[in-house]
Amino acid sequence: MTSLPPDLDPQKIPQHVAVIMDGNGRWATSRGLPRIAGHRQGARTLKELLRCCKNWGIKALTAYAFSTENWQRPIEEVDFLMLLFERMLRRELAQMHQEGVRISLIGDLSALPSSLQTEMEHSMTETLNNQAIHFTVAVNYGSRKEITTACRQIAQLVQQGKLSPEAINESLVEKHLYTADTPAPDLMIRTSAEMRLSNFLLWQMAYTEMYFTDILWPDFDADAFHQALLSYQKRDRRFGQVKTFFSA
Ligand code: FPP
């Protein structure tokens, strides 16, 4: 689908969508395939979703690709995922750059294979000034670790006398998160009938609308995304406030 479906209101399109891509393993197993086949298909799904977001006027997409807990998976699966990330970046970079995609990788990237780190650095530098859509992939990401790291950085500034404790506020904390230059997600989608956040963007999603679907990630196509956006557009976002019907 290239243009926005007519039943969606262009004025109420989320600016930033976050996705927890769950169900790759089950998708593959149910077809008698190895789990890695699910990840491979999942990567294609993500590519399609990115294109869909761009065509429908969404300005940012953030995908949870590998958590700090995912290292506990079988070594073959971890190795495959690392290779998949690297291959995707290498193969898709030119096209994404041409389409105006800005790529960011967030997480503790220092623990990743060095060839992958090189590819990540290159993709981020190359696409830094692109404006069409901001595509962020979380790899070796954990929200608690991100917040803890931010606290440590802020504490060091205080210890060095560069910051007073009174100057610590929410906006300062935000500046120390991996997502410093990205507005919070408006909509978070998790596939495969799991209903939890799994340590993903805990600070950033304080007021994000949540959408859960039974669909397994590799099957999450434009129609499924359309349904998620229809649900989002029915929500009444109050950000903790009371809706005012009359103005004074
Ligand atoms: C969760 O499904 C999926 C992952 C941990 C990996 C997600 C990675 C991709 C979709 C590839 C993305 C590619 C790039 C280049 C960013 P699961 O394996 O936990 O599925 P299960 O719950 O059915 O076992």
CSV table of N, CA, C and O in Angstrom, one decimal, residues 119-200:
chain,number,residue,atom,x,y,z
A,119,GLU,N,29.9,-1.5,10.7
A,119,GLU,CA,28.8,-1.3,9.8
A,119,GLU,C,27.7,-0.4,10.3
A,119,GLU,O,27.2,0.5,9.7
A,120,MET,N,27.5,-0.5,11.7
A,120,MET,CA,26.5,0.3,12.3
A,120,MET,C,27.0,1.8,12.3
A,120,MET,O,26.2,2.7,12.0
A,121,GLU,N,28.2,2.0,12.7
A,121,GLU,CA,28.8,3.4,12.7
A,121,GLU,C,28.7,4.0,11.3
A,121,GLU,O,28.2,5.1,11.2
A,122,HIS,N,29.0,3.2,10.3
A,122,HIS,CA,29.0,3.7,9.0
A,122,HIS,C,27.6,4.1,8.5
A,122,HIS,O,27.4,5.2,8.0
A,123,SER,N,26.6,3.3,8.9
A,123,SER,CA,25.2,3.5,8.5
A,123,SER,C,24.7,4.8,9.2
A,123,SER,O,24.0,5.6,8.6
A,124,MET,N,25.1,5.0,10.5
A,124,MET,CA,24.6,6.1,11.2
A,124,MET,C,25.2,7.4,10.6
A,124,MET,O,24.5,8.4,10.5
A,125,THR,N,26.5,7.4,10.4
A,125,THR,CA,27.2,8.6,9.9
A,125,THR,C,26.7,9.0,8.5
A,125,THR,O,26.3,10.1,8.2
A,126,GLU,N,26.6,7.9,7.6
A,126,GLU,CA,26.2,8.2,6.3
A,126,GLU,C,24.8,8.8,6.2
A,126,GLU,O,24.5,9.6,5.3
A,127,THR,N,23.9,8.4,7.1
A,127,THR,CA,22.5,8.8,6.9
A,127,THR,C,22.0,9.9,7.9
A,127,THR,O,20.9,10.3,7.9
A,128,LEU,N,23.0,10.4,8.6
A,128,LEU,CA,22.7,11.3,9.7
A,128,LEU,C,21.8,12.5,9.4
A,128,LEU,O,20.9,12.9,10.1
A,129,ASN,N,21.9,13.0,8.2
A,129,ASN,CA,21.2,14.2,7.8
A,129,ASN,C,19.9,13.9,7.0
A,129,ASN,O,19.2,14.8,6.6
A,130,ASN,N,19.6,12.6,6.9
A,130,ASN,CA,18.4,12.3,6.1
A,130,ASN,C,17.1,12.7,6.9
A,130,ASN,O,17.1,12.6,8.2
A,131,GLN,N,16.0,13.0,6.2
A,131,GLN,CA,14.9,13.6,6.9
A,131,GLN,C,13.6,12.8,6.6
A,131,GLN,O,12.6,13.1,7.3
A,132,ALA,N,13.5,11.9,5.7
A,132,ALA,CA,12.2,11.3,5.3
A,132,ALA,C,11.6,10.5,6.5
A,132,ALA,O,10.5,10.6,6.8
A,133,ILE,N,12.4,9.7,7.1
A,133,ILE,CA,12.0,8.9,8.3
A,133,ILE,C,13.2,8.5,9.2
A,133,ILE,O,14.3,8.3,8.6
A,134,HIS,N,13.0,8.5,10.5
A,134,HIS,CA,14.1,8.1,11.4
A,134,HIS,C,13.8,6.7,11.8
A,134,HIS,O,12.9,6.4,12.5
A,135,PHE,N,14.7,5.8,11.4
A,135,PHE,CA,14.6,4.4,11.6
A,135,PHE,C,15.6,4.0,12.7
A,135,PHE,O,16.8,4.1,12.5
A,136,THR,N,15.1,3.6,13.9
A,136,THR,CA,16.0,3.2,15.0
A,136,THR,C,15.9,1.7,15.3
A,136,THR,O,14.7,1.2,15.4
A,137,VAL,N,17.0,1.1,15.4
A,137,VAL,CA,17.0,-0.4,15.7
A,137,VAL,C,17.7,-0.5,17.1
A,137,VAL,O,18.8,-0.1,17.2
A,138,ALA,N,17.0,-1.2,18.0
A,138,ALA,CA,17.5,-1.4,19.3
A,138,ALA,C,18.2,-2.8,19.3
A,138,ALA,O,17.6,-3.8,19.1
A,139,VAL,N,19.5,-2.8,19.6
A,139,VAL,CA,20.3,-4.0,19.5
A,139,VAL,C,21.1,-4.1,20.8
A,139,VAL,O,21.8,-3.1,21.1
A,140,ASN,N,21.1,-5.2,21.5
A,140,ASN,CA,21.7,-5.3,22.8
A,140,ASN,C,21.2,-4.1,23.7
A,140,ASN,O,21.9,-3.4,24.4
A,141,TYR,N,19.9,-4.0,23.6
A,141,TYR,CA,19.2,-2.9,24.3
A,141,TYR,C,18.5,-3.4,25.5
A,141,TYR,O,17.8,-4.5,25.5
A,142,GLY,N,18.5,-2.6,26.6
A,142,GLY,CA,17.8,-2.9,27.8
A,142,GLY,C,17.5,-1.6,28.5
A,142,GLY,O,18.4,-0.8,28.7
A,143,SER,N,16.2,-1.3,28.7
A,143,SER,CA,15.8,0.0,29.2
A,143,SER,C,16.4,0.3,30.6
A,143,SER,O,16.8,1.4,30.9
A,144,ARG,N,16.4,-0.7,31.5
A,144,ARG,CA,16.9,-0.5,32.8
A,144,ARG,C,18.4,-0.1,32.8
A,144,ARG,O,18.9,0.7,33.5
A,145,LYS,N,19.1,-0.8,31.9
A,145,LYS,CA,20.5,-0.5,31.7
A,145,LYS,C,20.7,0.9,31.1
A,145,LYS,O,21.6,1.6,31.6
A,146,GLU,N,19.9,1.3,30.2
A,146,GLU,CA,20.0,2.6,29.6
A,146,GLU,C,19.8,3.7,30.7
A,146,GLU,O,20.5,4.7,30.8
A,147,ILE,N,18.7,3.5,31.6
A,147,ILE,CA,18.5,4.5,32.6
A,147,ILE,C,19.6,4.5,33.6
A,147,ILE,O,20.0,5.5,34.1
A,148,THR,N,20.1,3.3,34.0
A,148,THR,CA,21.2,3.2,34.9
A,148,THR,C,22.4,3.9,34.4
A,148,THR,O,23.1,4.7,35.1
A,149,THR,N,22.7,3.7,33.1
A,149,THR,CA,23.9,4.4,32.5
A,149,THR,C,23.7,5.9,32.6
A,149,THR,O,24.6,6.7,32.9
A,150,ALA,N,22.5,6.4,32.3
A,150,ALA,CA,22.2,7.8,32.3
A,150,ALA,C,22.4,8.4,33.8
A,150,ALA,O,23.0,9.4,33.9
A,151,CYS,N,22.0,7.6,34.8
A,151,CYS,CA,22.2,8.0,36.2
A,151,CYS,C,23.6,8.1,36.5
A,151,CYS,O,24.1,9.1,37.1
A,152,ARG,N,24.4,7.1,36.0
A,152,ARG,CA,25.8,7.2,36.3
A,152,ARG,C,26.5,8.4,35.7
A,152,ARG,O,27.3,9.1,36.3
A,153,GLN,N,26.1,8.7,34.4
A,153,GLN,CA,26.7,9.8,33.7
A,153,GLN,C,26.4,11.1,34.5
A,153,GLN,O,27.3,12.0,34.6
A,154,ILE,N,25.2,11.2,34.9
A,154,ILE,CA,24.7,12.5,35.6
A,154,ILE,C,25.5,12.6,37.0
A,154,ILE,O,25.9,13.6,37.3
A,155,ALA,N,25.6,11.4,37.6
A,155,ALA,CA,26.3,11.4,38.9
A,155,ALA,C,27.8,11.9,38.7
A,155,ALA,O,28.3,12.6,39.6
A,156,GLN,N,28.4,11.4,37.7
A,156,GLN,CA,29.8,11.8,37.4
A,156,GLN,C,29.9,13.3,37.2
A,156,GLN,O,30.8,14.0,37.7
A,157,LEU,N,28.9,13.9,36.5
A,157,LEU,CA,28.9,15.4,36.3
A,157,LEU,C,28.8,16.1,37.6
A,157,LEU,O,29.4,17.1,37.8
A,158,VAL,N,27.9,15.6,38.5
A,158,VAL,CA,27.8,16.2,39.8
A,158,VAL,C,29.1,16.1,40.6
A,158,VAL,O,29.6,17.1,41.1
A,159,GLN,N,29.7,14.9,40.5
A,159,GLN,CA,30.9,14.7,41.3
A,159,GLN,C,32.1,15.6,40.8
A,159,GLN,O,32.9,16.1,41.6
A,160,GLN,N,32.0,15.8,39.5
A,160,GLN,CA,33.1,16.7,38.9
A,160,GLN,C,32.8,18.2,39.1
A,160,GLN,O,33.5,19.1,38.6
A,161,GLY,N,31.7,18.5,39.7
A,161,GLY,CA,31.3,19.9,40.0
A,161,GLY,C,30.7,20.6,38.8
A,161,GLY,O,30.6,21.8,38.8
A,162,LYS,N,30.4,19.8,37.8
A,162,LYS,CA,29.9,20.5,36.5
A,162,LYS,C,28.3,20.6,36.5
A,162,LYS,O,27.8,21.2,35.7
A,163,LEU,N,27.7,20.0,37.5
A,163,LEU,CA,26.2,20.1,37.6
A,163,LEU,C,25.8,20.1,39.1
A,163,LEU,O,26.4,19.4,39.9
A,164,SER,N,24.8,20.9,39.4
A,164,SER,CA,24.3,20.8,40.7
A,164,SER,C,23.1,19.9,40.8
A,164,SER,O,22.3,19.8,39.8
A,165,PRO,N,22.9,19.1,41.9
A,165,PRO,CA,21.8,18.2,42.0
A,165,PRO,C,20.4,18.9,41.7
A,165,PRO,O,19.5,18.2,41.1
A,166,GLU,N,20.3,20.1,42.0
A,166,GLU,CA,19.0,20.9,41.8
A,166,GLU,C,18.7,21.0,40.3
A,166,GLU,O,17.6,21.2,39.8
A,167,ALA,N,19.8,20.9,39.5
A,167,ALA,CA,19.6,21.1,38.0
A,167,ALA,C,19.2,19.8,37.3
A,167,ALA,O,18.9,19.8,36.1
A,168,ILE,N,19.1,18.7,38.1
A,168,ILE,CA,18.6,17.4,37.5
A,168,ILE,C,17.1,17.4,37.4
A,168,ILE,O,16.4,17.5,38.4
A,169,ASN,N,16.7,17.4,36.1
A,169,ASN,CA,15.2,17.3,35.9
A,169,ASN,C,14.9,16.3,34.8
A,169,ASN,O,15.9,15.7,34.3
A,170,GLU,N,13.7,16.1,34.4
A,170,GLU,CA,13.3,15.1,33.4
A,170,GLU,C,14.0,15.3,32.1
A,170,GLU,O,14.5,14.4,31.5
A,171,SER,N,14.1,16.6,31.7
A,171,SER,CA,14.7,16.8,30.4
A,171,SER,C,16.2,16.5,30.4
A,171,SER,O,16.7,16.1,29.4
A,172,LEU,N,16.8,16.7,31.5
A,172,LEU,CA,18.2,16.4,31.6
A,172,LEU,C,18.4,14.9,31.5
A,172,LEU,O,19.3,14.4,30.8
A,173,VAL,N,17.6,14.1,32.3
A,173,VAL,CA,17.7,12.7,32.2
A,173,VAL,C,17.5,12.2,30.7
A,173,VAL,O,18.3,11.4,30.2
A,174,GLU,N,16.5,12.8,30.1
A,174,GLU,CA,16.2,12.4,28.7
A,174,GLU,C,17.4,12.6,27.8
A,174,GLU,O,17.7,11.8,26.9
A,175,LYS,N,18.2,13.7,28.1
A,175,LYS,CA,19.3,14.0,27.2
A,175,LYS,C,20.4,12.9,27.4
A,175,LYS,O,21.3,12.9,26.5
A,176,HIS,N,20.3,12.2,28.5
A,176,HIS,CA,21.4,11.1,28.7
A,176,HIS,C,20.9,9.7,28.2
A,176,HIS,O,21.6,8.8,28.4
A,177,LEU,N,19.7,9.7,27.7
A,177,LEU,CA,19.2,8.4,27.2
A,177,LEU,C,19.7,8.2,25.7
A,177,LEU,O,20.1,9.2,25.1
A,178,TYR,N,19.7,6.9,25.3
A,178,TYR,CA,20.1,6.7,23.9
A,178,TYR,C,19.2,7.5,22.9
A,178,TYR,O,19.6,7.7,21.8
A,179,THR,N,18.0,7.7,23.3
A,179,THR,CA,17.0,8.3,22.4
A,179,THR,C,16.9,9.8,22.5
A,179,THR,O,15.9,10.4,22.2
A,180,ALA,N,18.0,10.5,23.0
A,180,ALA,CA,18.0,11.9,23.3
A,180,ALA,C,17.4,12.8,22.2
A,180,ALA,O,16.7,13.7,22.6
A,181,ASP,N,17.6,12.5,20.9
A,181,ASP,CA,17.1,13.4,19.9
A,181,ASP,C,15.8,12.9,19.3
A,181,ASP,O,15.4,13.4,18.2
A,182,THR,N,15.1,11.9,19.9
A,182,THR,CA,13.9,11.4,19.3
A,182,THR,C,12.7,11.6,20.2
A,182,THR,O,12.7,11.3,21.4
A,183,PRO,N,11.6,12.2,19.7
A,183,PRO,CA,10.4,12.3,20.5
A,183,PRO,C,9.9,10.9,20.9
A,183,PRO,O,10.1,9.9,20.2
A,184,ALA,N,9.1,10.8,22.0
A,184,ALA,CA,8.7,9.5,22.6
A,184,ALA,C,7.7,8.9,21.6
A,184,ALA,O,7.0,9.6,20.8
A,185,PRO,N,7.7,7.5,21.5
A,185,PRO,CA,6.7,6.9,20.6
A,185,PRO,C,5.3,7.2,21.0
A,185,PRO,O,4.9,7.4,22.2
A,186,ASP,N,4.4,7.4,20.0
A,186,ASP,CA,3.0,7.6,20.2
A,186,ASP,C,2.3,6.3,20.3
A,186,ASP,O,1.3,6.1,21.0
A,187,LEU,N,2.8,5.3,19.5
A,187,LEU,CA,2.1,4.0,19.5
A,187,LEU,C,3.2,2.9,19.6
A,187,LEU,O,4.2,2.9,18.9
A,188,MET,N,2.9,1.9,20.4
A,188,MET,CA,3.8,0.7,20.5
A,188,MET,C,3.0,-0.5,20.1
A,188,MET,O,1.9,-0.7,20.6
A,189,ILE,N,3.5,-1.3,19.2
A,189,ILE,CA,2.9,-2.5,18.7
A,189,ILE,C,3.7,-3.7,19.1
A,189,ILE,O,4.9,-3.7,18.9
A,190,ARG,N,3.0,-4.7,19.8
A,190,ARG,CA,3.7,-6.0,20.1
A,190,ARG,C,2.9,-7.1,19.4
A,190,ARG,O,1.7,-7.2,19.6
A,191,THR,N,3.6,-7.9,18.7
A,191,THR,CA,2.9,-9.0,18.0
A,191,THR,C,3.0,-10.3,18.9
A,191,THR,O,3.7,-10.4,19.9
A,192,SER,N,2.3,-11.3,18.4
A,192,SER,CA,2.3,-12.7,18.9
A,192,SER,C,1.6,-12.9,20.2
A,192,SER,O,2.0,-13.9,21.0
A,193,ALA,N,0.7,-12.1,20.6
A,193,ALA,CA,-0.2,-12.2,21.7
A,193,ALA,C,0.5,-12.1,23.1
A,193,ALA,O,-0.1,-12.4,24.1
A,194,GLU,N,1.8,-11.7,23.1
A,194,GLU,CA,2.5,-11.4,24.4
A,194,GLU,C,2.1,-10.0,24.8
A,194,GLU,O,2.2,-9.1,23.9
A,195,MET,N,1.8,-9.8,26.1
A,195,MET,CA,1.4,-8.4,26.5
A,195,MET,C,2.3,-7.9,27.6
A,195,MET,O,1.9,-7.9,28.8
A,196,ARG,N,3.5,-7.6,27.2
A,196,ARG,CA,4.4,-7.0,28.2
A,196,ARG,C,5.4,-6.1,27.4
A,196,ARG,O,5.5,-6.2,26.2
A,197,LEU,N,6.2,-5.4,28.2
A,197,LEU,CA,7.1,-4.4,27.6
A,197,LEU,C,8.5,-5.0,27.4
A,197,LEU,O,9.3,-4.5,26.7
A,198,SER,N,8.8,-6.0,28.2
A,198,SER,CA,10.1,-6.7,28.1
A,198,SER,C,11.3,-5.7,28.1
A,198,SER,O,12.2,-5.8,27.2
A,199,ASN,N,11.3,-4.7,29.0
A,199,ASN,CA,12.5,-3.9,29.2
A,199,ASN,C,12.7,-3.0,28.0
A,199,ASN,O,13.9,-2.7,27.7
A,200,PHE,N,11.7,-2.6,27.3
A,200,PHE,CA,11.8,-1.8,26.1
A,200,PHE,C,11.3,-0.3,26.3
A,200,PHE,O,10.2,-0.2,26.7
